[in-house]
Amino acid sequence: MKKSLLTVVLALVMTVGACFTAFGADGVSADEQKILTRLQAGITLSNGTTVQLAASDIAKAENYLASNELTADQVTETLAKVEDAQAVIKANTSVTDLAALKAAAKEDAAFAADLTSAIKAAAKAAGTEVAVDLVNGTVSIAGEEAEDTPVKQTGFNFTVTVAAAAAVVAVLGGCVVVARKNELFS
């Protein structure tokens, strides 16, 4: 009886040990999340109004970051360049809301060029190129289709395996206790 119980236990250990993790998309790292957090926060203008990026633009940035790993240096540089772009907007006192931003970009070529340059520098720091249309208020990642849905996380999770293994060990432990109580071991 001991041999067959030991055989079952070893077979289960080998089965659980043979499980491997299949990784899909890694998602956005903690460092890269800083970029998304900064983009989601928007910019507070001199009159107290907060202007934010469109949800579709945030989704595009999230998709890019989920599928492209950035180094800590790239994240730091990108955050600095985002701050530079926001400083360009804050420096233009005529910008009081999103409509005024679009109008300022249409009327003031120097402002539009400075802001476009700052946005492109932030994208370059993140390792990509963007197409900027300030008049329409759009920023598109070059070479990518306009996709607003985030990358779905895939892969195997060990939580279920560990829970199943714990349940099997608990059942086997119960069997051993019952077998000892009934004196089935010689």
Short mmCIF file of C-alpha atoms in Angstrom, two decimals:
data_model
loop_
_atom_site.label_atom_id
_atom_site.label_comp_id
_atom_site.label_asym_id
_atom_site.label_seq_id
_atom_site.Cartn_x
_atom_site.Cartn_y
_atom_site.Cartn_z
CA MET A 1 0.00 0.00 0.00
CA LYS A 2 2.86 2.36 0.80
CA LYS A 3 4.40 1.79 -2.62
CA SER A 4 1.19 2.54 -4.52
CA LEU A 5 0.54 5.66 -2.41
CA LEU A 6 4.12 6.81 -2.98
CA THR A 7 3.73 6.12 -6.71
CA VAL A 8 0.57 8.25 -6.89
CA VAL A 9 2.22 11.08 -4.96
CA LEU A 10 5.30 11.04 -7.20
CA ALA A 11 3.14 10.93 -10.32
CA LEU A 12 1.25 14.01 -9.13
CA VAL A 13 4.48 15.83 -8.26
CA MET A 14 5.87 15.07 -11.70
CA THR A 15 2.64 16.22 -13.37
CA VAL A 16 2.62 19.52 -11.50
CA GLY A 17 6.36 19.95 -12.10
CA ALA A 18 5.88 19.47 -15.84
CA CYS A 19 3.52 22.44 -16.08
CA PHE A 20 5.16 25.41 -17.72
CA THR A 21 4.20 28.99 -18.15
CA ALA A 22 3.22 30.26 -21.58
CA PHE A 23 3.69 34.02 -21.64
CA GLY A 24 1.74 36.19 -24.00
CA ALA A 25 1.79 39.95 -23.87
CA ASP A 26 3.68 41.21 -20.85
CA GLY A 27 1.56 44.30 -20.56
CA VAL A 28 2.77 47.66 -19.37
CA SER A 29 5.62 47.69 -16.85
CA ALA A 30 5.56 49.83 -13.71
CA ASP A 31 7.96 52.32 -15.32
CA GLU A 32 5.89 52.52 -18.50
CA GLN A 33 2.76 53.00 -16.39
CA LYS A 34 4.26 56.33 -15.28
CA ILE A 35 3.97 57.55 -18.86
CA LEU A 36 0.34 56.47 -19.10
CA THR A 37 -0.45 58.06 -15.73
CA ARG A 38 1.10 61.33 -16.88
CA LEU A 39 -0.84 61.25 -20.16
CA GLN A 40 -4.11 60.40 -18.38
CA ALA A 41 -3.64 63.27 -15.93
CA GLY A 42 -3.81 65.82 -18.73
CA ILE A 43 -2.56 69.37 -18.31
CA THR A 44 -3.91 72.08 -16.06
CA LEU A 45 -3.93 75.43 -17.82
CA SER A 46 -3.37 78.85 -16.26
CA ASN A 47 -7.12 79.40 -15.84
CA GLY A 48 -7.50 76.11 -13.90
CA THR A 49 -9.05 74.16 -16.78
CA THR A 50 -7.68 70.65 -17.29
CA VAL A 51 -7.29 69.47 -20.87
CA GLN A 52 -6.97 65.73 -21.37
CA LEU A 53 -6.09 63.47 -24.24
CA ALA A 54 -8.89 61.51 -25.87
CA ALA A 55 -9.47 58.00 -24.53
CA SER A 56 -8.59 56.60 -27.96
CA ASP A 57 -5.19 58.33 -27.84
CA ILE A 58 -4.55 56.88 -24.37
CA ALA A 59 -5.53 53.43 -25.68
CA LYS A 60 -3.09 53.79 -28.59
CA ALA A 61 -0.30 54.73 -26.18
CA GLU A 62 -1.18 51.78 -23.95
CA ASN A 63 -1.14 49.40 -26.92
CA TYR A 64 2.25 50.74 -27.99
CA LEU A 65 3.70 50.41 -24.48
CA ALA A 66 2.22 46.93 -24.02
CA SER A 67 3.86 45.67 -27.18
CA ASN A 68 7.17 47.58 -26.92
CA GLU A 69 9.44 47.33 -23.89
CA LEU A 70 11.01 50.64 -22.86
CA THR A 71 14.14 50.95 -20.75
CA ALA A 72 14.14 53.04 -17.58
CA ASP A 73 16.19 55.69 -19.42
CA GLN A 74 13.64 55.83 -22.24
CA VAL A 75 10.81 56.23 -19.72
CA THR A 76 12.65 59.04 -17.93
CA GLU A 77 13.44 60.82 -21.20
CA THR A 78 9.87 60.37 -22.47
CA LEU A 79 8.43 61.83 -19.27
CA ALA A 80 10.77 64.82 -19.56
CA LYS A 81 9.73 65.37 -23.20
CA VAL A 82 6.04 65.13 -22.26
CA GLU A 83 6.68 67.81 -19.64
CA ASP A 84 8.36 69.92 -22.33
CA ALA A 85 5.31 69.61 -24.59
CA GLN A 86 3.05 70.59 -21.72
CA ALA A 87 5.29 73.57 -20.99
CA VAL A 88 4.84 74.76 -24.57
CA ILE A 89 1.06 74.65 -24.11
CA LYS A 90 1.21 76.40 -20.73
CA ALA A 91 3.44 79.15 -22.16
CA ASN A 92 0.72 80.15 -24.62
CA THR A 93 -1.64 82.18 -22.45
CA SER A 94 -4.34 82.24 -25.14
CA VAL A 95 -4.91 78.51 -24.59
CA THR A 96 -7.81 78.21 -22.15
CA ASP A 97 -9.38 74.97 -23.35
CA LEU A 98 -9.10 72.36 -26.10
CA ALA A 99 -10.88 74.54 -28.67
CA ALA A 100 -8.50 77.42 -27.92
CA LEU A 101 -5.54 75.04 -28.28
CA LYS A 102 -6.73 74.01 -31.73
CA ALA A 103 -7.33 77.65 -32.69
CA ALA A 104 -3.90 78.73 -31.44
CA ALA A 105 -2.27 75.93 -33.44
CA LYS A 106 -4.17 77.06 -36.54
CA GLU A 107 -3.37 80.77 -36.12
CA ASP A 108 0.15 80.74 -34.65
CA ALA A 109 2.57 78.78 -36.84
CA ALA A 110 5.46 79.12 -34.37
CA PHE A 111 3.33 77.71 -31.53
CA ALA A 112 2.16 74.85 -33.73
CA ALA A 113 5.73 74.07 -34.82
CA ASP A 114 7.05 74.15 -31.23
CA LEU A 115 4.26 71.92 -29.92
CA THR A 116 4.54 69.50 -32.84
CA SER A 117 8.30 69.30 -32.32
CA ALA A 118 7.88 68.66 -28.58
CA ILE A 119 5.29 65.92 -29.17
CA LYS A 120 7.47 64.25 -31.79
CA ALA A 121 10.47 64.43 -29.43
CA ALA A 122 8.46 62.67 -26.70
CA ALA A 123 7.46 59.95 -29.17
CA LYS A 124 11.04 59.59 -30.40
CA ALA A 125 12.21 59.14 -26.80
CA ALA A 126 9.71 56.29 -26.52
CA GLY A 127 11.12 54.74 -29.69
CA THR A 128 8.39 55.57 -32.18
CA GLU A 129 7.31 58.26 -34.60
CA VAL A 130 3.99 60.07 -34.59
CA ALA A 131 1.91 62.08 -37.02
CA VAL A 132 0.54 65.22 -35.33
CA ASP A 133 -2.51 67.14 -36.56
CA LEU A 134 -3.01 69.96 -34.05
CA VAL A 135 -5.87 71.57 -35.96
CA ASN A 136 -7.96 68.41 -35.61
CA GLY A 137 -6.38 67.48 -32.29
CA THR A 138 -5.07 64.07 -33.31
CA VAL A 139 -1.81 62.25 -32.70
CA SER A 140 -1.27 58.96 -34.53
CA ILE A 141 1.50 56.46 -33.99
CA ALA A 142 3.23 56.06 -37.35
CA GLY A 143 2.92 52.68 -39.02
CA GLU A 144 0.09 51.43 -36.83
CA GLU A 145 -3.55 51.02 -37.59
CA ALA A 146 -5.91 53.09 -35.51
CA GLU A 147 -6.87 50.54 -32.89
CA ASP A 148 -8.53 51.69 -29.71
CA THR A 149 -8.79 48.39 -27.88
CA PRO A 150 -6.03 47.57 -25.40
CA VAL A 151 -3.84 44.51 -25.84
CA LYS A 152 -5.43 41.58 -24.03
CA GLN A 153 -3.27 39.84 -21.47
CA THR A 154 -2.74 36.17 -22.22
CA GLY A 155 -0.70 33.39 -20.75
CA PHE A 156 -0.84 30.74 -18.10
CA ASN A 157 -1.42 31.57 -14.45
CA PHE A 158 0.10 29.28 -11.81
CA THR A 159 -2.60 30.15 -9.26
CA VAL A 160 -4.97 27.46 -10.53
CA THR A 161 -2.16 24.89 -10.66
CA VAL A 162 -1.07 25.64 -7.10
CA ALA A 163 -4.66 25.49 -5.85
CA ALA A 164 -5.23 22.15 -7.60
CA ALA A 165 -1.96 20.75 -6.24
CA ALA A 166 -2.89 21.90 -2.73
CA ALA A 167 -6.28 20.22 -3.07
CA VAL A 168 -4.67 16.96 -4.24
CA VAL A 169 -2.18 17.05 -1.35
CA ALA A 170 -5.02 17.71 1.11
CA VAL A 171 -7.06 14.77 -0.25
CA LEU A 172 -4.02 12.49 -0.17
CA GLY A 173 -3.26 13.63 3.38
CA GLY A 174 -6.84 12.79 4.35
CA CYS A 175 -6.46 9.36 2.76
CA VAL A 176 -3.31 8.71 4.77
CA VAL A 177 -5.06 9.73 8.02
CA VAL A 178 -8.04 7.48 7.28
CA ALA A 179 -5.76 4.62 6.25
CA ARG A 180 -3.77 4.91 9.50
CA LYS A 181 -6.95 5.14 11.58
CA ASN A 182 -8.28 1.96 9.95
CA GLU A 183 -4.83 0.34 10.27
CA LEU A 184 -4.46 -0.27 6.57
CA PHE A 185 -0.69 0.17 6.74
CA SER A 186 1.19 -2.88 7.97
#
